[in-house]
Amino acid sequence: MDILIQQVVSGLATGGIYASLALALVMIYQATDVVNFAQGELAMFATYICWSLINAGLPYWVAFLSTLAIAFVGGVVIERVVIRPVENAPILSIVMVTLGLLVICNSVAGWIWTYLQKPFPSPFSANPIKVGNVVFGAHDLGEIEVTMLVLLCIYLFFRFTPLGLAMRAAAHNPVSSRLVGIRVGWMLALGWGLAAVFGAVAGMMVAPVLTLEPNLMGGVQIYAFAAATLGGFTSPGGAVLGGFIVGVVENLVGTYVSFIGTELKFTVALAMIIVVLLVRPTGLFGTTVVKRV
Amino acid sequence: MNALLDVQALEAFYGRTKALHGVSFSMATGGITTILGANGAGKTTTLRAISRMVRTTGTIRFEGEALERRATEDVVQLGIAHAPEGRGTFVHLTVEENLRLGAWGRRERGNLKDDFERVFGYFPVLHERRRQAAGTLSGGEQQMLAVARALMLRPRLLLLDEPSLGLAPLVVREIFRILRTINQTGVSILLVEQNAALALDLADHVFLLETGRVVMEGPSDVLRKDDAIRRAYLGY
Amino acid sequence: MSIARLPRVAGLLALLLAACALPLMLSNFRLFQFSQVYIYAIAILGLNMLTGYNGQFSLGHGAFYAIGAYVSAIMMDRWNISYGWTIPVAGVLCLIVGFLFGLPALRLEGLYLALATFSLALAVPQILKYFEHWTGGSQGIVLSKPNAPFGLPLNPDQWLYFVTLSVLVLLFWLGANLLRGRVGRAIVAIRDNHIAAEAMGVNTALYKSLVFGVSAAYTGVAGALSACVIAYVAPDSFNVFLSVTLLIGSVIGGLASISGAVFGALFIQFVPNWAQDISKAAPWAIFGVFLIGFMYLMPFGIAGAIRLLWIRATRSRVQQKERSVVPSQAHTTT
Ligand SMILES: Nc1ncnc2c1ncn2[C@@H]1O[C@H](COP(=O)(O)OP(=O)(O)OP(=O)(O)O)[C@@H](O)[C@H]1O
Ligand SMILES: [Mg+2]
C-alpha cells in the first residue's frame, strides 16, 4: 500500500511534466489545427539555456524565470518568422516545418552544448520527505507544486483576462475575431510563446531526473502525445488531466507489470495512443470540430 | 465631400472570379442605407470589401480615410462594426464574453458597464442568457447577439448582413425598431436585406445590386414606387 | 505515342548504362555510398506512394525499414539463409505488417496518423532492444558481406552494388506501372477528393490499406538491402531520425514523384557527408533548414522544380501543338 502511494505520487510528478507539454501541444493545436512536433525540442533548448544561466552564476530561480521569459520571446519569434509563411499551406507543409524545427533544435543544441549528459540541478532539497511510512521525493513534490502553480496561472489568465479571452476567440473563430478587431496573427504568436513557456517548465522539471542531453524530451514528448490524445486535442483541461493519468499509469505499469519494466515505456505510450485513437479519437474530453478543408 | 462612406469603382475577387464589377456609391453621415439584390448579386461581398475581407481594386473611403490598404482589424478601429452573414458567433464562449469581444477593437477603452446596460436594454433576452454558451442560443437570439456585439464597438458605421435571416416576423419587426433607435443615437447603418419591404421602410437611401453592379439607386420612397422594384422585390 | 516516349526511354537507358559503369570508376567506399543511395531511393519511393500520392502521412517509415533490416539480418544470422531470399521475405512481411497497420490507420485523420506513426518511430529502438534474444539487444547483429556468385570477378561491394541497382530498377519499374495506371489514378483520387473517389466506386478503405502495405513493403525491402550492404544492424540506427531522414528525402526530391525519390536519396546520402566536415551536428541543422526552405520555396521538391522548368522551356512548342490539336480533340472527346 505504501509503495502504491509512493508510486502514485511520483507518477503525478512526472504526470505534471507530461501535462505541461501536452498543454503546450493542445494550445497550438487549438489555434492552428497543427501538432507542433518540435514542442519537446524547443523545451529541451530552453532547458539548456537555463543550464547556461545557472552555470554563469545566476541563482536557480532567477535562471528559471529568465528562461521562461526567453522561451516566451523565442516562441513568439518562431511563430512570426518560421511558421507564419506556411500559415495557410496544407497541413502536411506545416508538419514538415515543425519537423524541420525539431531537427534544427536538436542539432544546434548538440552543436553548442555537445551530446554529453549534463547534471541539471533541482531547486528542491535532496532529502526525501517522510509521512508515516511513506517516503516522498522532495523533487517529486516540488515538481507537482510548480506544475500546479503554472497551470493555475494559465487558467486564471485565460479565464479572467481580456487578452486571454481574445486568444481563445482567435483560436476558435479567426474570421469573427478579425471582425471585432483582434490581431489573430499575434494571438497565434502569443500562443506559441505561452506553449514554449509550458514546455520550458516541463524541461526544467524533468532534467534533474533524466539528466540533460539533446534527446532529453523525446520520451517526454511521446508521453505528452499520449496525454493530449487521451484528454483530447481540443480540450486543454482534458490534456492536463490526461498528463496526470498517463504519468500515474506509466509508473504503476512499470512497477507492477513485470515484463514491461522500464524498457518498454515508449511502447506503452504508443499503445495508449493507438488504443485511444481507435476507441475514441476525440479523447476523453475532446469534441469533434469541423476541420478546415 | 461630406460623405461618411464613399466607394468608387469597386471590384472584388474570390481567387480569380470577380464578384463585383465596378460598384460605386456613397452614403451620408447619420443615414440608413440599404443594399438590395438577388442572391449572389454581391451584397455580402460589398460589405466584406469594406471590412477588407476580400481582395479588391478601386477606392473605399471612410470619413475621407482610405481603407484599401488597411487590414480588417484596423478598419474596425475606425469605428466600423460588421455583423456578418451567418452571424459569426463565438459559439464556445458565453454571451457576455462575446459582447466583451465586441468592444475589443474600440479606441476609447474605458468602462464596459454602460455598454452592457445599453445592449441589454435593447435585447433583454441576452441579459438572461449572459452566462450561457453562445452556441446554445436560438438562431434569433444569435442574430440579436450579433447586432449587440457590433454595438459594443460604439461604432460610427454599422454594417449589417441580413439581420432578419431566419427570424420570426415579430422578432424581425422588433430588431428593425431597435435599429431605428440605434440610428437615432448617431450610428449610421449600411443594411443588406432580403426583406425589401422592411428595408425600404427603414432606410432613407437604396442601392440595387445586380450581378456585381449598381443598377439603380435613389431615396427609398422614390424607389418604393418604382414598378421594376415593386415587381421584383416587393411582390405586388 | 511511342515516338513521344522515345527520348525518355533513351534517357533512362543512358542513365542505367552510366550506373552500370560506376563500379569501373569508383572506389569501394564510393560504390557503397551509391548502393546506399539506391536503398534510400527505394524506401523513399515507398514513402512517396503513401504520403505523396495517397495523402496519408507517415512520420514513422523508419519502423518498416527496421523490420526489413532485422528480418533479413536474423534470417542470415540465425538460420544461415542466403541474403537473396531474405529480401523478398522482408518485403512480403512488411507488406502484411503495413497492411495491418493501415487498417486501423484508415480511421485516423491525417494529423492523428502523423502522431501515431511518429510515436511508432520513437518507440522502435526500444522495442528492438527489448527482444534481445532475437535482435542481439543494443549490440545488434554483425553480418558478413556475401561474395559474388558464379565466380564473377567482383568484390562484395561491387556485387552488392549491382544487387541493389537491380532491385531498384525492378521496383521502380513496378512502381511506375502501378502509379501511372488505373490503380495510380484511384490512389491519387482518394488523396484529392476522398468522397468523390468513393462515389466513383473506388473502395477507398481497401486501397488505402493496400497502399500502406505496398509502401511498407518497398521500405522493408530497402531495409533488408541495407542490412546486406552495411552487414550490421543495431537498434539505435533505426531511431526517429531515420524516419525523419526518409521524409526529408521525400520532400526534397518531390513528394508525389517517382524520379524525386532518387533526387531525395542523393540528397540525404551526400549532403550530410559534406556537412559532417563542419560539425557532427551540422548535417541535421542543414537538413532542417533545407526542409523548411523547401516548404517555403519549392513545395514540390526538386522533381517538381525540374518539371516546372521543363514546362516553361517547352511552353511555346506545346502551345503551338495545342492549337493544332484542339479541333480534332474536341471531335474525339465528344
Ligand atoms: N467565398 C467565396 N468564394 C468564391 N466565390 C464566392 C465566395 N463568396 C461569394 N462568392 C461569389 O460571389 C458572388 C457574390 O456573392 P455574395 O455572397 O456577395 O452574394 P449576396 O448578394 O450576398 O447573395 P445572398 O443574398 O445569397 O447572400 C456570387 O457569385 C458568389 O458565388
Ligand atoms: Mg449574402
mmCIF file of N, CA and C in Angstrom, chain A residues 6 36 50 54 66 80 82 103 109 124 130 146 169 180 183 187 207 211 215 221 232 257 261 274 277-278 280 289:
data_model
loop_
_atom_site.group_PDB
_atom_site.id
_atom_site.type_symbol
_atom_site.label_atom_id
_atom_site.label_comp_id
_atom_site.label_asym_id
_atom_site.label_seq_id
_atom_site.Cartn_x
_atom_site.Cartn_y
_atom_site.Cartn_z
ATOM 1 N N GLN A 6 3.402 5.811 -2.879
ATOM 2 C CA GLN A 6 4.627 6.424 -3.368
ATOM 3 C C GLN A 6 4.650 6.476 -4.889
ATOM 4 N N ASN A 36 2.524 20.548 -33.050
ATOM 5 C CA ASN A 36 3.899 21.028 -33.151
ATOM 6 C C ASN A 36 4.858 19.923 -32.723
ATOM 7 N N CYS A 50 18.629 27.536 -19.551
ATOM 8 C CA CYS A 50 18.612 27.642 -18.090
ATOM 9 C C CYS A 50 19.908 27.109 -17.512
ATOM 10 N N ILE A 54 22.478 29.173 -15.158
ATOM 11 C CA ILE A 54 22.898 28.735 -13.827
ATOM 12 C C ILE A 54 24.417 28.629 -13.779
ATOM 13 N N SER A 66 14.103 33.716 -15.876
ATOM 14 C CA SER A 66 14.670 34.287 -17.096
ATOM 15 C C SER A 66 14.433 33.340 -18.274
ATOM 16 N N ARG A 80 6.291 33.918 -35.652
ATOM 17 C CA ARG A 80 6.259 35.022 -36.611
ATOM 18 C C ARG A 80 7.170 34.767 -37.807
ATOM 19 N N VAL A 82 9.059 31.648 -38.608
ATOM 20 C CA VAL A 82 9.160 30.336 -39.258
ATOM 21 C C VAL A 82 7.795 29.789 -39.675
ATOM 22 N N VAL A 103 14.565 19.008 -35.897
ATOM 23 C CA VAL A 103 15.945 18.568 -36.132
ATOM 24 C C VAL A 103 16.921 19.729 -35.957
ATOM 25 N N ALA A 109 21.491 22.307 -30.485
ATOM 26 C CA ALA A 109 21.791 22.066 -29.070
ATOM 27 C C ALA A 109 23.029 21.187 -28.941
ATOM 28 N N PHE A 124 14.897 21.740 -5.313
ATOM 29 C CA PHE A 124 14.309 21.198 -4.089
ATOM 30 C C PHE A 124 15.339 20.357 -3.364
ATOM 31 N N LYS A 130 9.265 12.290 4.691
ATOM 32 C CA LYS A 130 8.599 11.094 5.199
ATOM 33 C C LYS A 130 7.277 11.458 5.850
ATOM 34 N N VAL A 146 5.144 23.101 -8.622
ATOM 35 C CA VAL A 146 5.445 24.039 -9.710
ATOM 36 C C VAL A 146 4.457 23.886 -10.862
ATOM 37 N N ALA A 169 -10.717 33.412 -28.376
ATOM 38 C CA ALA A 169 -11.568 33.741 -29.521
ATOM 39 C C ALA A 169 -10.811 33.509 -30.822
ATOM 40 N N VAL A 180 -13.889 41.709 -34.990
ATOM 41 C CA VAL A 180 -14.008 42.549 -33.798
ATOM 42 C C VAL A 180 -12.687 43.238 -33.491
ATOM 43 N N ARG A 183 -6.051 41.050 -33.454
ATOM 44 C CA ARG A 183 -4.960 40.710 -34.375
ATOM 45 C C ARG A 183 -4.646 39.228 -34.242
ATOM 46 N N MET A 187 -2.115 36.831 -31.871
ATOM 47 C CA MET A 187 -2.626 35.921 -30.846
ATOM 48 C C MET A 187 -2.005 34.539 -31.027
ATOM 49 N N ALA A 207 14.586 17.626 -16.262
ATOM 50 C CA ALA A 207 16.033 17.480 -16.484
ATOM 51 C C ALA A 207 16.803 16.946 -15.272
ATOM 52 N N THR A 211 18.743 13.794 -16.427
ATOM 53 C CA THR A 211 19.987 14.469 -16.825
ATOM 54 C C THR A 211 19.862 15.024 -18.241
ATOM 55 N N ASN A 215 18.665 14.742 -26.454
ATOM 56 C CA ASN A 215 17.470 13.923 -26.665
ATOM 57 C C ASN A 215 16.606 13.822 -25.423
ATOM 58 N N GLN A 221 7.977 13.726 -24.931
ATOM 59 C CA GLN A 221 7.048 14.151 -25.973
ATOM 60 C C GLN A 221 6.071 13.042 -26.348
ATOM 61 N N GLY A 232 -7.817 14.610 -25.195
ATOM 62 C CA GLY A 232 -8.473 15.228 -26.341
ATOM 63 C C GLY A 232 -7.705 16.460 -26.762
ATOM 64 N N VAL A 257 3.759 -4.436 -13.609
ATOM 65 C CA VAL A 257 3.698 -5.387 -14.719
ATOM 66 C C VAL A 257 5.125 -5.720 -15.091
ATOM 67 N N GLY A 261 8.423 -3.402 -17.246
ATOM 68 C CA GLY A 261 9.514 -2.706 -16.576
ATOM 69 C C GLY A 261 9.681 -1.310 -17.126
ATOM 70 N N ILE A 274 -2.522 4.603 -29.702
ATOM 71 C CA ILE A 274 -3.259 3.907 -30.764
ATOM 72 C C ILE A 274 -4.615 3.437 -30.247
ATOM 73 N N LEU A 277 -6.931 6.386 -29.990
ATOM 74 C CA LEU A 277 -7.334 6.875 -31.297
ATOM 75 C C LEU A 277 -8.365 5.961 -31.934
ATOM 76 N N LEU A 278 -8.230 4.672 -31.676
ATOM 77 C CA LEU A 278 -9.162 3.740 -32.302
ATOM 78 C C LEU A 278 -10.495 3.707 -31.574
ATOM 79 N N ARG A 280 -11.684 6.036 -29.192
ATOM 80 C CA ARG A 280 -12.346 7.326 -29.014
ATOM 81 C C ARG A 280 -11.415 8.427 -29.509
ATOM 82 N N VAL A 289 -14.517 18.769 -34.073
ATOM 83 C CA VAL A 289 -14.690 20.093 -34.641
ATOM 84 C C VAL A 289 -14.680 19.944 -36.147
#
